[in-house]
Amino acid sequence: MPTTGGRSPVMSDVAKVAGVSHQTVSRVVNGHPNVREETVVRVRRAIAELGYQPNSTARALVTRRTNVLGALAVDTTLFGPAQTLAGIERAAREAGYFLSIVSVDDLSPDGVAEALDHLVQQAVEGCVAITPQRELAHALAALPGPRPLVAVEGGEGAGFPVVGVDQEQGARDAVRHLVGLGHRTVHHVAGRADWLEAEARVHGWREELLAAGHVVPEPLAGDWSPRSGYELGHRLAERRAAGEEVTAVFVANDQMAVGVLKAFHEVGLRVPDDVSVVGFDDIPESAYLTPGLTTVVQDFTRVGTAALEVLLGALESPDHADTPVDRTVPAVLRVRDSSAPPSA
Amino acid sequence: MPTTGGRSPVMSDVAKVAGVSHQTVSRVVNGHPNVREETVVRVRRAIAELGYQPNSTARALVTRRTNVLGALAVDTTLFGPAQTLAGIERAAREAGYFLSIVSVDDLSPDGVAEALDHLVQQAVEGCVAITPQRELAHALAALPGPRPLVAVEGGEGAGFPVVGVDQEQGARDAVRHLVGLGHRTVHHVAGRADWLEAEARVHGWREELLAAGHVVPEPLAGDWSPRSGYELGHRLAERRAAGEEVTAVFVANDQMAVGVLKAFHEVGLRVPDDVSVVGFDDIPESAYLTPGLTTVVQDFTRVGTAALEVLLGALESPDHADTPVDRTVPAVLRVRDSSAPPSA
DNA sequence: CTGAAAGCGCTTACAG
DNA sequence: CTGAAAGCGCTTACAG
């Protein structure tokens, strides 16, 4: 068996064993036509014999293509971002790309700049950014960074394509469902005020209520956490106890809905008999809460896939980078047991 | 302003502007000593002026260091793996490395081999593998792949360091808590049989029960999902209705515990009055379930950090790569409202 | 169908 | 303290 003296084999080692030049090895490795079948076989055999692995760094240097895509994630600890990231990863791998991730903990301009720099240093060919916060989306637009870039759930009009779930439509569907059940108004426990998704859901909720000719109560500002849902649930219960008409609540995510449910349970408010509750996200637990939570499903996998599709498109035809692509994934209402007509 | 005619500036462009050789630019970029202060200033200025970014690919080719670490993840959609990955990412970034992730959907030897190959192709300098399934851990040990490698929650004795939470101790603590409350036995809803963590929790549960001189009931095999918890919860309720003594249940994760809680609620079994329930993981929802779930906390962030520490150690001293550094992060019982003494 | 030459953008000795 | 030379492992024209 041929040896390379301890170091890992390079292309010319394979060439030597196969009795050809290293260019021919390169042709075989890259599947070029115009190589004699017999030569291909000989080279293949030499490759297998030596356990040769092409050096991707050397290839990248000359082709100027690193084959790596970047993902800028905000908090992969949250359900949505984690799901989306998984979808992106899978789509990237299937497209033959490597995926390098960097999460940004620090949302200050400096923090974001540093994260972007991390990606640029790595010479990613493109990047998808999960940018749910308004601040982040703006920083991204202003800063130099990897291009092309597509944003997930970021704000529109920032100069790059945006892919995301139709938050407003999802919120409207939730409210319409509740209104259709006969509720005369719907309260809202909102997500973090600095998140664009929270804003869009507030907007959809308000618009739908207005369209139905109903009163729009003051929304309660949460932070996505079960704890905030719990606290605001108690706040709503107090309002109800004080005489306000609280018969239906649209909660901006399922985790907060868990807290709302607990608060209502503690004060003896029955769901859905006394108050209906609708969430957003459809986390795995939602169907198995008591009662099963009516919610708005976001298909994060599809968002991830769509984001990568748009990115790949921009990579292939940089000129058409602003071609209109299908960037919005519909949200789907899933009715379970936590919503019902108001009791008479 | 100097131009580079459209292409991005390279080291020799900077050299020209600064009036030095490109080697001197290299010295400045890499912070080498023995460069005249005035020269440093000139070079720095030229770098800023041109917006020069060193080409990491070219550097990697000659230094043979890519500065990228790999992460092999199994299902980043699950709570634990996602958290761990986030911890690894942060630790890698702080150590100055890039992190490339590849998730493996297909657990067959071929699927795992492909995922490993993806990492090898990328010339990662090291890799951490989140390998909760027995099969995956074994495949990893048998297959060629990136080295050094550290496994998270993988099986011991596979030839590489393993970092993880002490599952068995966590399970024992949960059971001891329940037994200490006065329960004469504790039932168990287990996780997926092919997961090492599920196995370790079963083992800890059994050992503790045995140590306390109690009967060990047949465990019920779930799959981590709320749905399986729900179905098995009903199974347990039936057993109880049939006269079996079911007063305490240790559920292998919180998501299944959610399902168990729902099942018990449906048949009118009160928690903790009739049956105590203890989970595992401490997902964000757990404190806000009804009742608040007693559970075993896993510090995934710490696991991720520890994994990277071990990997970095192996990178620095390859000779001591097999030093026994199997690191174990303790699990911590968090008592809430779902566990209480058995009713008389 | 195949090989000799050049070069991708750096770093590492080696001189001076 | 600084520069000329060589080379990392590939791919891309260019010949033949």
XYZ file of C-alpha atoms (C1' of nucleotides) in Angstrom:
720
model
C 0.000 0.000 0.000
C 1.311 3.410 -0.955
C 1.970 5.844 1.784
C 2.213 9.576 2.075
C 4.462 9.521 5.073
C 1.977 10.449 7.704
C 0.516 13.571 6.147
C -2.869 13.303 4.561
C -2.769 12.593 0.840
C -3.041 15.426 -1.637
C -4.013 15.463 -5.239
C -0.508 14.825 -6.540
C -0.213 11.741 -4.353
C -3.259 10.361 -6.061
C -1.824 11.368 -9.433
C 1.376 9.508 -8.721
C -0.426 6.336 -7.709
C -2.752 6.493 -10.705
C 0.057 7.343 -13.060
C -1.524 10.564 -14.293
C -1.073 14.278 -13.704
C -2.815 16.011 -10.845
C -5.001 17.909 -13.317
C -6.498 14.682 -14.452
C -7.233 13.791 -10.869
C -8.928 17.144 -10.542
C -11.053 16.396 -13.574
C -12.164 13.088 -12.159
C -12.905 14.571 -8.764
C -15.003 17.286 -10.323
C -16.757 14.989 -12.745
C -15.502 16.686 -15.864
C -16.264 14.996 -19.160
C -13.489 14.100 -21.575
C -11.587 11.716 -19.374
C -11.035 8.232 -20.687
C -13.177 5.712 -18.822
C -10.171 3.603 -17.991
C -8.365 6.610 -16.560
C -11.352 7.465 -14.425
C -11.321 3.986 -12.987
C -7.617 4.141 -12.239
C -7.926 7.498 -10.526
C -10.956 6.403 -8.544
C -9.066 3.402 -7.342
C -6.097 5.503 -6.278
C -8.413 7.869 -4.419
C -10.000 5.019 -2.546
C -6.669 3.391 -1.843
C -5.203 6.519 -0.305
C -8.394 7.690 1.322
C -7.942 10.996 -0.437
C -10.195 13.899 0.509
C -10.058 17.027 -1.618
C -8.882 20.064 0.298
C -11.858 22.374 0.317
C -9.760 25.323 1.414
C -7.487 25.116 -1.605
C -10.443 24.716 -3.868
C -12.178 27.686 -2.284
C -9.106 29.835 -2.736
C -9.029 29.367 -6.457
C -12.722 29.146 -7.220
C -13.501 32.028 -4.871
C -16.419 30.018 -3.626
C -16.448 28.862 -0.039
C -19.684 26.961 -0.305
C -20.671 28.217 3.087
C -23.771 30.127 3.921
C -24.234 32.060 7.116
C -27.129 32.210 9.508
C -27.481 35.054 11.917
C -29.796 33.968 14.677
C -31.166 35.950 17.483
C -32.142 33.584 20.248
C -32.068 29.973 19.199
C -33.429 29.171 22.598
C -36.889 30.314 21.564
C -39.232 27.991 19.756
C -39.649 29.944 16.545
C -36.031 30.849 15.820
C -34.866 27.330 16.687
C -37.380 25.776 14.312
C -36.570 28.201 11.554
C -32.874 27.584 11.943
C -33.433 23.853 11.659
C -35.342 24.416 8.434
C -32.572 26.590 7.048
C -29.913 24.091 7.982
C -31.655 21.260 6.252
C -32.335 23.264 3.107
C -28.744 24.486 2.988
C -27.366 20.993 3.314
C -29.651 19.690 0.620
C -28.440 22.454 -1.661
C -24.863 21.370 -1.018
C -23.888 24.242 1.228
C -22.333 24.349 4.640
C -24.081 26.440 7.236
C -22.225 28.551 9.714
C -24.243 30.044 12.497
C -23.636 32.978 14.729
C -26.118 34.098 17.284
C -26.213 37.645 18.449
C -26.696 38.143 22.167
C -25.973 41.807 22.140
C -28.430 43.806 20.081
C -26.504 47.052 20.248
C -25.119 48.307 16.923
C -21.678 47.151 18.056
C -22.949 43.707 18.943
C -24.679 43.304 15.615
C -21.671 44.667 13.743
C -19.474 42.128 15.455
C -21.775 39.255 14.547
C -21.900 40.393 10.929
C -18.145 40.732 10.891
C -17.844 37.165 12.106
C -19.753 36.083 9.027
C -17.854 38.326 6.643
C -14.520 37.075 7.963
C -15.644 33.637 7.097
C -16.371 34.655 3.547
C -19.882 33.256 3.516
C -21.437 33.396 0.073
C -24.737 34.579 1.425
C -26.617 34.863 4.646
C -30.021 34.503 6.143
C -30.748 36.588 9.176
C -33.414 35.812 11.705
C -34.243 39.313 12.720
C -37.403 39.513 14.731
C -36.538 42.703 16.565
C -37.108 46.003 14.901
C -33.772 47.275 16.138
C -31.891 44.322 14.700
C -33.566 44.632 11.332
C -32.601 48.276 11.144
C -29.026 47.681 12.234
C -28.749 45.038 9.533
C -29.855 47.418 6.843
C -27.446 50.123 7.912
C -24.346 48.026 8.498
C -21.992 46.557 5.941
C -22.149 42.814 6.066
C -22.483 39.627 4.106
C -24.441 39.871 0.861
C -26.725 38.675 -0.532
C -28.794 38.581 2.604
C -32.354 37.523 3.207
C -34.180 38.318 6.384
C -36.634 36.115 8.191
C -39.423 37.961 9.947
C -37.558 41.214 9.492
C -39.096 44.481 8.433
C -39.836 45.111 4.786
C -38.218 47.800 2.729
C -34.793 47.452 4.245
C -33.184 46.729 0.915
C -33.181 42.970 1.056
C -35.821 40.292 0.620
C -37.872 39.299 3.625
C -39.453 35.935 4.221
C -41.901 35.211 6.966
C -45.254 34.121 8.193
C -48.183 36.400 7.557
C -48.485 37.510 11.161
C -51.211 40.001 10.565
C -53.401 37.532 8.733
C -52.869 34.987 11.509
C -53.912 37.509 14.122
C -56.961 38.520 12.122
C -58.002 34.912 11.724
C -57.736 34.388 15.461
C -59.844 37.441 16.186
C -62.358 36.635 13.471
C -62.764 33.180 14.963
C -63.499 34.649 18.362
C -65.800 37.330 17.024
C -67.577 34.728 14.929
C -68.195 32.774 18.089
C -70.146 35.765 19.377
C -67.610 37.606 21.524
C -68.266 41.321 21.599
C -64.616 42.149 21.980
C -61.280 40.407 22.247
C -58.490 41.335 24.617
C -54.868 40.973 23.610
C -51.773 39.898 25.501
C -48.980 41.135 23.259
C -45.415 39.922 22.780
C -42.269 41.946 23.342
C -42.839 45.442 22.093
C -39.503 45.533 20.265
C -40.393 42.506 18.121
C -41.858 43.095 14.704
C -43.987 39.981 15.026
C -45.537 41.305 18.205
C -46.316 44.542 16.459
C -47.855 42.808 13.439
C -50.080 40.682 15.645
C -51.237 43.711 17.580
C -51.994 45.396 14.306
C -53.951 42.463 12.888
C -55.883 42.104 16.106
C -56.790 45.773 16.163
C -57.752 45.956 12.491
C -59.989 42.938 12.661
C -61.742 44.243 15.736
C -62.236 47.590 14.061
C -63.505 45.930 10.894
C -66.060 44.072 12.953
C -67.140 47.280 14.578
C -66.031 46.228 18.028
C -64.352 48.049 20.864
C -60.546 47.783 20.924
C -59.383 47.368 24.518
C -55.942 48.455 25.664
C -53.525 45.608 24.855
C -51.379 44.187 27.641
C -47.657 44.073 26.926
C -45.945 40.781 27.672
C -42.470 39.491 26.819
C -43.263 36.062 25.316
C -42.545 34.230 28.571
C -45.029 32.056 30.447
C -44.343 34.230 33.474
C -45.528 37.372 31.739
C -48.602 35.524 30.491
C -49.310 34.498 34.029
C -49.021 38.004 35.385
C -51.103 39.534 32.627
C -53.688 36.779 32.997
C -54.165 37.890 36.564
C -54.414 41.474 35.388
C -57.189 40.494 32.994
C -58.991 38.569 35.702
C -58.921 41.646 37.898
C -60.343 43.753 35.114
C -63.111 41.252 34.691
C -63.777 41.174 38.389
C -64.023 44.961 38.226
C -66.853 44.648 35.754
C -65.067 44.889 32.419
C -66.307 42.538 29.725
C -63.482 40.043 29.327
C -64.762 36.974 27.515
C -62.053 36.320 24.964
C -58.294 36.752 24.915
C -55.935 36.518 21.978
C -52.473 35.795 23.374
C -49.497 36.544 21.128
C -47.793 33.196 21.728
C -48.547 29.821 23.235
C -45.997 30.079 26.018
C -47.710 33.150 27.395
C -51.048 31.410 26.885
C -49.833 28.695 29.260
C -49.364 31.376 31.902
C -52.723 32.961 31.159
C -54.425 29.604 31.550
C -52.801 29.097 34.925
C -53.792 32.541 36.145
C -57.385 32.006 35.092
C -57.441 28.629 36.757
C -56.154 30.116 39.991
C -58.970 32.639 40.194
C -61.629 30.165 39.165
C -62.207 31.440 35.661
C -63.086 28.517 33.437
C -61.713 28.255 29.896
C -63.571 28.313 27.571
C -66.799 28.543 29.621
C -66.007 31.912 31.147
C -63.222 33.122 28.888
C -61.946 31.898 25.536
C -58.197 31.850 24.921
C -56.390 31.660 21.603
C -52.609 31.433 21.271
C -50.031 31.630 18.494
C -47.276 29.195 17.372
C -48.703 25.765 18.072
C -45.891 24.506 20.247
C -45.926 20.724 20.757
C -47.534 21.101 24.164
C -50.504 23.139 22.985
C -52.757 20.262 22.027
C -52.191 18.703 25.443
C -52.838 21.627 27.677
C -56.069 21.683 29.631
C -58.047 22.700 27.718
C -56.400 21.982 24.373
C -55.275 25.357 23.094
C -56.789 26.941 20.021
C -53.858 28.581 18.289
C -52.368 29.893 15.076
C -49.887 27.523 13.470
C -46.688 28.880 11.996
C -44.898 26.574 9.623
C -41.344 27.435 10.562
C -39.847 24.709 8.467
C -41.469 26.192 5.433
C -40.188 29.619 6.386
C -36.665 28.265 6.610
C -36.973 26.521 3.290
C -38.437 29.596 1.621
C -35.670 31.792 3.010
C -33.052 29.522 1.560
C -34.835 29.389 -1.761
C -34.787 33.145 -2.014
C -31.144 33.254 -0.994
C -30.175 30.632 -3.542
C -32.059 32.549 -6.180
C -30.148 35.718 -5.358
C -26.908 33.743 -5.467
C -27.632 32.419 -8.921
C -28.789 35.647 -10.471
C -27.465 38.582 -8.483
C -29.107 40.914 -10.962
C -32.582 39.686 -10.207
C -31.979 39.907 -6.484
C -35.134 41.933 -6.142
C -37.336 39.704 -8.251
C -40.640 39.247 -6.486
C -40.540 35.893 -4.779
C -43.194 34.195 -2.715
C -42.038 35.428 0.616
C -45.037 35.073 2.834
C -46.078 31.838 4.430
C -49.715 31.785 5.534
C -50.593 31.251 9.171
C -53.251 28.663 9.879
C -55.792 28.751 12.666
C -56.104 25.491 14.578
C -59.267 25.343 16.628
C -59.198 23.228 19.757
C -61.025 23.420 23.068
C -60.000 26.730 24.581
C -62.366 28.800 22.477
C -66.171 28.718 22.570
C -69.144 31.065 22.400
C -69.485 33.411 25.370
C -71.766 32.114 28.097
C -75.119 33.851 28.189
C -8.789 57.470 -3.129
C -6.939 54.404 -4.362
C -8.941 51.819 -6.172
C -8.578 48.159 -6.863
C -10.646 48.233 -9.980
C -13.778 46.628 -8.669
C -12.306 43.525 -7.048
C -11.963 43.470 -3.315
C -8.568 44.595 -2.109
C -5.892 42.051 -1.296
C -2.804 42.277 0.805
C -0.598 43.553 -1.967
C -3.021 46.390 -2.655
C -2.583 47.478 0.918
C 1.175 47.058 0.579
C 1.256 49.307 -2.443
C -0.761 52.032 -0.746
C 1.344 51.842 2.400
C 4.583 51.687 0.468
C 5.743 48.407 2.010
C 5.875 44.770 0.991
C 2.909 42.506 1.479
C 4.818 40.581 4.147
C 4.919 43.637 6.284
C 1.191 44.018 5.881
C 0.848 40.426 6.998
C 2.911 41.181 10.084
C 0.737 44.108 10.992
C -2.465 42.186 10.396
C -1.269 39.366 12.608
C 0.090 41.607 15.298
C 3.689 40.475 14.988
C 6.288 42.384 16.970
C 9.274 43.913 15.253
C 7.456 46.310 13.005
C 8.338 49.956 13.284
C 5.570 51.913 14.938
C 5.398 54.350 12.083
C 5.092 51.508 9.583
C 2.268 49.989 11.582
C 0.409 53.265 11.445
C 0.892 53.579 7.711
C -0.294 50.053 7.075
C -3.290 50.479 9.355
C -4.258 53.583 7.513
C -3.997 51.849 4.148
C -6.130 48.967 5.458
C -8.824 51.340 6.611
C -8.664 53.346 3.435
C -9.164 50.328 1.221
C -11.535 48.519 3.528
C -9.246 45.543 3.351
C -10.427 42.248 4.838
C -7.898 39.426 5.071
C -8.861 36.421 2.989
C -9.461 33.701 5.530
C -9.373 30.993 2.889
C -5.859 31.874 1.789
C -4.753 32.057 5.376
C -6.338 28.704 6.143
C -4.585 27.102 3.199
C -1.149 27.966 4.424
C -1.666 27.717 8.170
C -3.670 24.525 7.793
C -6.079 25.908 10.325
C -9.624 26.654 9.253
C -10.733 28.032 12.591
C -14.008 26.254 12.200
C -15.486 23.789 14.594
C -18.292 21.443 13.696
C -21.448 20.554 15.540
C -23.320 17.419 14.698
C -26.830 17.774 16.018
C -29.570 15.277 16.085
C -32.838 17.110 16.278
C -32.472 20.772 17.007
C -36.198 20.928 17.182
C -36.175 19.335 20.612
C -35.661 21.427 23.694
C -32.472 19.833 24.976
C -30.464 19.657 21.771
C -31.471 23.190 20.796
C -30.354 24.564 24.141
C -27.108 22.656 24.060
C -26.357 23.840 20.561
C -26.916 27.422 21.624
C -24.432 26.928 24.459
C -21.866 25.433 22.118
C -22.289 28.219 19.602
C -21.704 30.894 22.159
C -18.676 29.190 23.651
C -17.175 28.603 20.200
C -17.620 32.207 19.205
C -16.066 33.419 22.431
C -13.084 31.176 21.767
C -12.686 32.749 18.338
C -13.979 29.832 16.306
C -16.636 29.597 13.663
C -19.275 26.968 14.157
C -20.633 24.927 11.338
C -23.642 22.806 12.072
C -25.025 19.767 10.391
C -28.036 17.962 11.682
C -28.564 14.330 10.949
C -32.087 13.337 10.049
C -31.242 9.863 8.957
C -29.796 7.735 11.735
C -28.775 4.856 9.515
C -25.025 4.246 9.232
C -25.153 5.807 5.791
C -26.969 8.863 7.043
C -24.509 9.367 9.866
C -21.557 8.747 7.562
C -22.856 11.398 5.223
C -23.241 13.923 8.002
C -19.724 13.218 9.238
C -18.408 13.510 5.735
C -20.030 16.904 5.427
C -17.966 18.015 8.399
C -14.757 16.397 7.187
C -15.118 18.016 3.790
C -15.241 21.290 5.531
C -11.996 20.584 7.319
C -13.331 21.386 10.757
C -10.615 21.407 13.376
C -12.756 19.556 15.847
C -16.305 18.588 16.445
C -18.890 18.202 19.139
C -21.595 15.693 18.516
C -24.950 15.713 20.193
C -25.578 12.014 20.197
C -28.449 11.037 22.417
C -29.344 7.848 20.600
C -27.428 4.696 21.330
C -27.257 3.884 17.646
C -25.815 7.263 16.746
C -23.180 7.086 19.441
C -22.081 3.700 18.191
C -22.009 4.752 14.564
C -19.859 7.693 15.561
C -17.328 5.498 17.254
C -17.079 3.121 14.314
C -16.977 5.627 11.485
C -14.072 7.749 10.337
C -14.869 11.377 10.878
C -13.684 14.661 12.243
C -11.266 14.489 15.151
C -10.917 15.442 17.903
C -14.521 14.821 18.744
C -16.411 15.195 21.977
C -19.824 13.733 22.476
C -22.689 15.275 24.375
C -24.925 12.800 26.139
C -23.330 9.996 24.180
C -22.307 6.640 25.559
C -19.110 6.324 27.517
C -16.167 4.278 26.436
C -16.516 4.952 22.751
C -13.017 6.316 22.487
C -13.799 9.976 22.849
C -14.689 12.220 25.763
C -18.301 12.511 26.771
C -19.960 15.463 28.413
C -23.444 15.383 29.810
C -25.886 15.734 32.623
C -25.897 13.068 35.285
C -29.169 11.529 34.180
C -29.095 8.693 36.611
C -28.558 10.938 39.599
C -31.369 13.190 38.408
C -33.721 10.251 38.167
C -32.690 8.972 41.574
C -33.293 12.379 43.110
C -36.768 12.495 41.604
C -37.625 9.066 42.949
C -36.076 9.753 46.342
C -38.170 12.893 46.597
C -41.340 10.929 45.896
C -40.407 8.070 48.194
C -39.500 10.589 50.875
C -42.979 12.002 50.560
C -44.309 8.593 51.565
C -45.153 6.964 48.257
C -44.790 3.209 48.391
C -43.796 2.977 44.781
C -43.238 5.208 41.798
C -44.349 4.479 38.266
C -42.275 5.567 35.297
C -43.173 6.932 31.873
C -39.955 6.457 29.947
C -38.516 8.301 26.948
C -37.661 6.786 23.594
C -36.092 3.418 24.162
C -33.279 4.122 21.720
C -32.100 7.190 23.637
C -29.302 6.767 26.138
C -30.851 9.419 28.364
C -34.091 7.476 28.523
C -32.169 4.382 29.477
C -30.182 6.175 32.174
C -33.331 7.614 33.704
C -34.990 4.226 33.745
C -31.915 2.835 35.398
C -31.744 5.531 38.051
C -35.437 5.179 38.766
C -35.170 1.417 39.160
C -32.044 1.531 41.305
C -33.470 4.068 43.687
C -36.681 2.130 44.083
C -34.724 -1.030 44.736
C -32.473 0.743 47.220
C -35.552 1.911 49.084
C -36.885 -1.630 49.135
C -39.875 -0.807 47.006
C -41.644 -2.650 44.246
C -40.490 -1.747 40.724
C -43.516 -1.559 38.424
C -43.258 -2.175 34.697
C -42.181 1.119 33.064
C -44.307 2.540 30.243
C -42.419 3.365 27.079
C -43.104 6.798 25.598
C -41.368 8.728 22.835
C -40.811 12.133 24.511
C -43.908 13.663 22.894
C -46.850 15.163 24.779
C -49.068 12.793 22.832
C -47.324 9.714 24.168
C -47.492 11.153 27.677
C -51.203 11.620 27.207
C -51.757 8.068 26.042
C -49.635 6.555 28.775
C -51.281 8.760 31.362
C -54.580 7.166 30.408
C -52.967 3.756 30.650
C -51.828 4.541 34.181
C -55.269 5.803 35.124
C -56.767 2.530 33.928
C -54.300 0.563 35.989
C -55.246 2.594 39.005
C -58.921 2.104 38.321
C -58.204 -1.612 38.160
C -56.893 -1.494 41.702
C -53.162 -1.024 41.185
C -51.478 1.376 43.574
C -50.595 4.350 41.391
C -49.861 7.361 43.577
C -46.709 8.768 42.035
C -45.324 8.985 38.505
C -41.855 9.945 37.389
C -42.119 11.083 33.759
C -38.924 11.124 31.717
C -39.472 14.620 30.316
C -41.689 17.605 30.863
C -43.385 17.448 27.480
C -44.724 13.995 28.238
C -45.653 15.199 31.708
C -47.907 17.772 30.050
C -49.757 14.920 28.379
C -49.917 12.898 31.567
C -51.409 15.850 33.395
C -54.084 16.208 30.746
C -54.972 12.527 30.834
C -55.274 12.576 34.608
C -57.419 15.657 34.455
C -59.740 14.029 31.960
C -60.446 11.070 34.205
C -60.796 13.180 37.314
C -57.514 12.241 38.950
C -56.233 15.225 40.882
C -52.536 16.123 40.897
C -50.983 16.044 43.436
C -53.902 15.020 45.683
C -54.501 11.667 44.022
C -51.273 11.234 42.099
C -47.944 13.035 42.236
C -46.134 13.792 38.980
C -42.480 14.667 38.508
C -40.945 15.564 35.161
C -37.486 16.144 33.717
C -35.942 19.127 31.849
C -37.640 22.157 33.317
C -38.925 23.616 30.085
C -40.038 27.227 30.376
C -43.688 26.204 30.609
C -43.237 23.842 33.552
C -43.583 26.386 36.321
C -46.823 27.624 34.760
C -48.620 24.373 34.232
C -51.504 23.538 36.526
C -50.221 22.437 38.920
C -46.676 23.808 38.663
C -44.561 20.850 37.678
C -41.934 19.408 39.990
C -39.067 18.502 37.696
C -35.372 17.851 37.290
C -33.447 20.769 35.846
C -30.775 20.177 33.234
C -28.360 23.012 32.684
C -27.915 22.680 28.940
C -25.929 25.857 28.619
C -23.386 24.477 31.019
C -23.266 21.242 29.078
C -22.541 23.140 25.890
C -19.849 25.196 27.540
C -18.249 22.140 29.110
C -18.271 20.294 25.788
C -16.444 23.119 24.126
C -13.950 23.347 26.965
C -13.077 19.704 26.569
C -12.818 20.078 22.805
C -10.556 23.103 23.100
C -8.405 21.192 25.539
C -8.028 18.339 23.093
C -7.178 20.800 20.358
C -4.404 22.343 22.395
C -2.824 19.133 23.574
C -3.680 16.341 21.157
C -1.494 13.973 23.169
C -3.732 14.194 26.171
C -6.776 13.776 23.988
C -7.701 10.639 25.845
C -7.190 12.053 29.280
C -10.209 11.111 31.320
C -12.189 14.296 31.150
C -15.653 12.820 30.957
C -17.475 15.720 32.437
C -20.716 15.399 34.215
C -23.044 18.247 34.985
C -25.292 17.574 37.979
C -29.059 17.513 37.575
C -31.042 19.518 40.092
C -34.475 18.672 41.455
C -36.904 21.589 41.443
C -39.892 20.954 43.674
C -43.128 22.674 42.748
C -46.784 21.790 43.234
C -47.276 18.550 41.363
C -45.777 16.370 44.079
C -47.133 15.794 47.569
C -47.573 13.018 50.124
C -50.049 10.317 49.129
C -53.548 10.863 50.416
C -54.435 8.584 53.305
C -8.185 12.897 -23.865
C -4.183 14.698 -21.086
C -0.235 17.527 -19.127
C 2.902 21.823 -18.209
C 2.232 26.459 -16.480
C 0.261 30.007 -13.906
C -1.985 31.749 -10.088
C -5.715 32.116 -6.139
C -3.978 35.293 -1.360
C -1.876 34.389 2.119
C 2.314 32.804 5.826
C 6.700 31.010 6.790
C 11.335 30.617 6.893
C 15.498 32.933 5.205
C 18.395 36.820 4.223
C 19.904 41.170 5.041
C 12.979 46.104 11.187
C 11.925 44.663 6.305
C 11.741 42.258 1.676
C 12.518 38.389 -2.011
C 11.379 33.579 -2.475
C 8.871 29.528 -1.869
C 4.852 27.063 -1.237
C 0.048 25.733 0.910
C -3.419 22.352 -2.664
C -6.146 23.189 -5.689
C -8.528 24.990 -10.693
C -8.292 27.304 -14.932
C -6.981 28.387 -19.255
C -3.741 26.883 -22.805
C -1.374 23.590 -25.619
C -0.969 19.457 -27.790
